[in-house]
XYZ file of C-alpha atoms in Angstrom:
325
model
C 6.413 8.447 -10.430
C 7.152 11.806 -8.837
C 5.569 12.310 -5.398
C 3.802 15.453 -6.546
C 2.289 13.862 -9.642
C -1.235 12.523 -9.470
C -2.597 9.359 -11.090
C -4.683 9.775 -14.225
C -8.215 8.808 -13.229
C -9.942 10.100 -16.347
C -13.194 11.813 -15.430
C -13.649 9.891 -12.170
C -13.393 11.818 -8.932
C -10.744 10.640 -6.528
C -11.963 8.616 -3.548
C -9.298 10.179 -1.315
C -7.582 13.454 -2.130
C -5.371 15.486 0.168
C -3.568 18.752 -0.514
C -0.654 19.866 1.638
C -1.830 17.703 4.543
C 0.406 18.516 7.507
C 0.473 17.546 11.172
C 2.744 18.951 13.869
C 3.064 17.797 17.466
C 4.766 20.765 19.083
C 8.040 21.167 17.222
C 7.833 17.703 15.693
C 6.671 17.519 12.071
C 4.897 14.149 11.835
C 3.240 14.559 8.409
C 4.694 17.028 5.940
C 2.545 18.438 3.098
C 1.162 15.121 1.826
C -0.760 15.133 -1.483
C -2.573 11.797 -1.758
C -4.597 10.758 -4.804
C -6.524 7.481 -4.418
C -8.480 6.386 -7.517
C -11.958 4.882 -7.115
C -12.139 1.089 -7.152
C -8.470 0.655 -6.319
C -6.753 -1.337 -3.596
C -4.346 1.381 -2.526
C -1.312 0.436 -0.450
C -0.055 3.102 1.932
C 3.470 1.909 2.458
C 6.326 2.969 4.679
C 8.527 1.885 7.562
C 7.088 2.032 11.059
C 7.065 5.631 12.278
C 6.852 7.159 8.801
C 3.538 8.935 9.482
C 1.040 6.452 8.054
C -1.260 6.090 11.054
C -1.233 9.823 11.788
C -2.272 10.460 8.181
C -5.095 7.929 8.453
C -6.356 9.525 11.658
C -6.520 12.886 9.874
C -8.344 11.324 6.910
C -11.030 9.985 9.248
C -11.339 13.113 11.351
C -9.812 11.416 14.419
C -7.022 13.997 14.522
C -7.041 17.614 13.401
C -4.640 18.626 10.646
C -2.276 21.497 11.341
C -2.780 22.611 7.744
C -3.919 21.283 4.373
C -7.181 19.759 3.151
C -8.806 16.322 3.078
C -11.475 15.279 0.594
C -13.191 11.880 0.940
C -15.750 10.630 -1.580
C -15.898 14.086 -3.132
C -16.661 15.850 0.158
C -14.628 17.962 2.561
C -13.434 16.379 5.800
C -14.055 16.992 8.618
C -16.553 19.658 7.509
C -19.028 17.118 6.105
C -18.184 14.149 8.338
C -21.833 13.375 9.034
C -22.353 12.657 5.322
C -18.977 11.033 4.704
C -18.390 8.677 7.625
C -21.515 6.505 7.157
C -20.049 5.560 3.763
C -16.598 4.766 5.191
C -15.583 1.642 7.090
C -12.359 1.603 9.095
C -10.168 -0.759 11.076
C -7.508 1.360 12.778
C -4.971 0.146 15.353
C -6.566 -3.285 15.682
C -10.090 -4.470 16.534
C -11.447 -4.384 20.122
C -14.316 -6.628 21.193
C -16.032 -7.970 24.293
C -14.145 -11.263 24.706
C -16.941 -13.210 26.417
C -19.594 -12.307 23.866
C -19.944 -14.125 20.580
C -18.855 -12.606 17.297
C -22.491 -12.085 16.354
C -23.352 -10.458 19.684
C -20.387 -8.101 19.400
C -21.517 -6.948 15.973
C -25.091 -6.447 17.203
C -23.841 -4.188 20.013
C -21.504 -2.219 17.767
C -24.202 -1.718 15.158
C -26.677 -0.563 17.812
C -24.195 2.146 18.837
C -24.288 3.688 15.363
C -26.396 6.797 14.866
C -27.414 5.918 11.322
C -28.071 2.187 11.594
C -31.482 0.606 11.034
C -32.569 -1.782 13.850
C -35.067 -3.614 11.643
C -32.326 -4.871 9.318
C -29.643 -5.441 11.965
C -29.836 -9.228 12.175
C -29.751 -9.646 8.399
C -26.834 -7.244 8.064
C -24.819 -8.920 10.833
C -25.394 -12.349 9.278
C -24.414 -11.027 5.842
C -21.248 -9.371 7.169
C -20.147 -12.538 8.975
C -20.819 -14.567 5.846
C -18.840 -12.118 3.736
C -15.708 -12.426 5.880
C -16.008 -16.202 6.260
C -17.070 -16.248 9.925
C -20.636 -17.525 9.630
C -19.552 -20.855 11.134
C -18.112 -19.045 14.182
C -20.921 -16.529 14.702
C -21.956 -18.018 18.069
C -18.413 -18.678 19.295
C -17.116 -16.366 22.018
C -14.505 -13.952 20.727
C -11.893 -14.949 23.328
C -11.711 -18.280 21.457
C -11.086 -16.575 18.098
C -7.652 -16.672 16.502
C -5.977 -13.345 15.719
C -6.902 -13.759 12.066
C -10.538 -14.342 12.977
C -10.524 -11.209 15.147
C -9.122 -9.197 12.240
C -11.853 -10.511 9.970
C -14.463 -9.731 12.624
C -13.148 -6.168 12.707
C -13.571 -5.953 8.946
C -17.077 -7.420 9.287
C -17.912 -4.593 11.687
C -16.723 -2.096 9.071
C -18.998 -3.773 6.523
C -22.261 -3.822 8.510
C -23.548 -1.153 6.139
C -22.614 -0.536 2.522
C -19.235 1.206 2.324
C -17.776 3.062 -0.626
C -14.404 3.274 1.132
C -12.712 0.872 3.539
C -9.623 2.032 5.460
C -7.477 -0.719 6.989
C -4.455 0.073 9.148
C -2.004 -2.876 9.160
C -4.769 -5.487 8.592
C -2.320 -8.438 8.453
C -0.117 -7.331 11.342
C 0.712 -10.321 13.567
C -1.244 -12.834 11.480
C 0.032 -16.281 10.571
C 0.318 -17.144 6.846
C -3.205 -18.585 6.715
C -4.726 -15.510 8.387
C -2.786 -13.266 6.030
C -4.131 -15.100 2.992
C -7.677 -14.859 4.336
C -7.474 -11.088 4.782
C -5.773 -10.658 1.396
C -8.498 -12.591 -0.411
C -11.192 -10.655 1.443
C -9.693 -7.295 0.438
C -9.547 -8.353 -3.199
C -13.178 -9.487 -3.143
C -14.279 -6.174 -1.636
C -12.543 -4.247 -4.408
C -14.140 -6.463 -7.057
C -17.525 -5.473 -5.619
C -16.753 -1.773 -6.057
C -15.364 -0.734 -2.671
C -12.175 1.324 -2.696
C -9.786 -0.194 -0.130
C -7.018 1.895 1.458
C -4.495 -0.400 3.153
C -1.700 0.878 5.375
C 1.200 -1.550 5.706
C 4.929 -1.879 6.283
C 4.935 -5.334 4.639
C 6.061 -4.915 1.041
C 5.127 -8.439 -0.144
C 1.546 -7.915 1.051
C 1.256 -4.661 -0.869
C 2.613 -6.329 -4.021
C 0.141 -9.217 -3.802
C -2.906 -7.246 -2.694
C -2.763 -3.749 -4.169
C -3.234 -2.082 -7.537
C -1.749 1.267 -6.460
C 0.588 2.449 -3.732
C 2.061 5.488 -2.042
C 5.369 5.488 -0.184
C 6.007 7.513 2.970
C 9.362 8.449 4.432
C 9.768 10.442 7.652
C 6.361 12.077 7.211
C 6.768 12.913 3.533
C 5.171 11.291 0.495
C 8.081 10.239 -1.737
C 6.196 8.366 -4.486
C 2.719 7.262 -5.540
C 1.020 5.698 -8.531
C 0.051 2.289 -9.856
C 2.410 -0.563 -9.026
C 3.357 -0.710 -12.717
C 4.291 2.987 -12.666
C 6.371 2.561 -9.533
C 8.217 -0.376 -11.075
C 8.883 1.534 -14.306
C 10.353 4.407 -12.301
C 13.161 2.130 -11.098
C 16.508 1.904 -12.836
C 17.531 -0.739 -15.390
C 21.092 -2.044 -15.459
C 23.147 -3.854 -18.072
C 25.598 -6.460 -16.797
C 28.333 -7.334 -19.282
C 30.739 -10.276 -18.962
C 33.768 -9.830 -21.202
C 37.539 -10.510 -21.236
C 37.938 -7.095 -22.879
C 36.754 -5.012 -19.956
C 38.955 -2.015 -20.802
C 37.666 -1.771 -24.379
C 34.088 -2.362 -23.204
C 34.438 0.492 -20.728
C 35.550 2.832 -23.516
C 32.492 1.886 -25.587
C 30.179 2.530 -22.644
C 31.744 5.928 -21.963
C 31.491 6.851 -25.657
C 27.762 6.045 -25.511
C 27.334 8.196 -22.423
C 26.965 5.249 -20.035
C 29.079 5.297 -16.878
C 30.130 1.839 -15.596
C 29.123 1.446 -11.965
C 32.527 0.325 -10.728
C 35.809 0.704 -12.577
C 37.428 -1.797 -10.210
C 35.173 -4.497 -11.630
C 37.531 -4.746 -14.631
C 39.972 -6.591 -12.396
C 37.319 -8.889 -10.944
C 36.392 -11.279 -13.687
C 35.649 -8.742 -16.399
C 32.122 -7.826 -15.263
C 30.893 -4.312 -15.998
C 27.584 -2.908 -14.780
C 26.051 0.264 -16.198
C 22.704 1.969 -15.703
C 20.628 2.153 -18.876
C 18.986 5.575 -19.018
C 16.718 4.745 -21.940
C 18.896 6.562 -24.455
C 19.993 3.313 -26.072
C 18.168 -0.037 -26.318
C 19.956 -2.964 -24.697
C 20.248 -4.843 -28.010
C 21.904 -1.825 -29.631
C 24.421 -1.688 -26.800
C 25.466 -5.264 -27.576
C 25.784 -4.369 -31.245
C 28.094 -1.419 -30.413
C 30.276 -3.629 -28.235
C 30.609 -6.313 -30.909
C 31.283 -3.714 -33.628
C 34.157 -2.366 -31.518
C 35.698 -5.822 -31.297
C 34.662 -6.463 -27.705
C 34.146 -10.153 -26.980
C 30.869 -10.514 -25.092
C 30.615 -13.708 -23.069
C 27.456 -12.746 -21.254
C 24.919 -9.921 -21.246
C 21.933 -9.499 -18.947
C 19.460 -6.684 -18.311
C 18.445 -6.313 -14.664
C 15.417 -4.244 -13.686
C 15.307 -2.811 -10.190
C 12.820 -4.758 -8.081
C 9.979 -3.040 -6.282
C 11.781 -3.748 -3.027
C 14.977 -2.116 -4.374
C 12.920 0.859 -5.504
C 11.233 1.366 -2.149
C 14.463 0.958 -0.212
C 16.029 3.597 -2.469
C 13.067 5.910 -1.813
C 13.001 5.518 1.948
C 16.603 4.742 2.814
C 15.303 1.806 4.894
C 14.360 -1.782 4.388
C 10.812 -3.115 4.534
C 9.728 -6.283 6.241
C 9.766 -9.056 3.663
C 8.260 -11.832 5.748
C 5.726 -12.271 8.495
C-alpha cells in the first residue's frame, strides 16, 4: 500500500488521523510529514527500526511534544486544542512504567488514580480491583512492586492506563525486554482489549510481535511513513517470484523475455539451471508453465514464492527488524 493512501474505513471516523505531521529539532528533521490513518477497533502496529521517529510521533499524538507543523486528530477531535476532552478517553504507556517500588501494585494504582483530575474517588477501589483483574494481577495486588517481574510491571502499567474506560490505548514498545512468557501475556491482553472495543496503537521494532498481535500496521523509516494498511494489504504489496528448474535454461530465458519477464540473474543458467523472475501480475503462474512447455522447455521444478512480511519491511526500510526477543 502506498504511504500516502489511507485505509478504507467506510463511514467510521478514524481513531487517529494525522496530516503532514512534522517535528524538527533544530536542523534535524525527526518526523517528516506523516499521514497516519488508524481505523477504530484495530490493533495498529507502528513499526520501524529504533530511531525511525516512532516515539517522537507518539509524543506529538499525546500532546507531550509540540509539532513543528501538521495536524493531529484523536477520537474525532483536534489535539492538542481539545486535550481536556480527548486525554481522559486515552490510556498510554510510553517509555516504560514507573512506580513506587516499596508500595504494592494496588497502592500504586490508588495513588496514580488520585492524581487524575477527572477520576471519581467513590469508585476508585472498584476500578483498581477491576483493572488488576483485567491484566491478570489480582493475585499480586498486595505484593510490593519491587518484587514484580518486568512482565508484571508492564501489565501494571497497562492496568494504570485502564483505570477508566479508554477508547484508545497507546503502547510504546510494550514487550520490550520481556521474556517469552511476559510477551505472550501482554500480547493476549492487547487482543482482549481490542475485542472489547478499544483501539490499540502499538509501537514496536519487533516484527514477529506485530504479525501476531496486530490487524493493521504502518512502517516508519528515518522519520518518514513508507507504508500503512492492513497486514493483508502490506503482504499483497510485496513481490511474487517464479523459480524454474530446467535443463533448458537458455530456451526458458527466451520464453520469459518474450512474455516481458526479466530473469533475476542471467548467471543462474550456469548454476544448475535455476531461473528466478518476478511475476508482475500480467500472467498467471500456471500460464507461464504452459508457455514454457509449449516452447519445448523441460520443466523439472516450478515454485511460486511470495515475499514475506519481513522481506517487505526490510525492502521498505533498508534495515532489518529484530526477529527474536
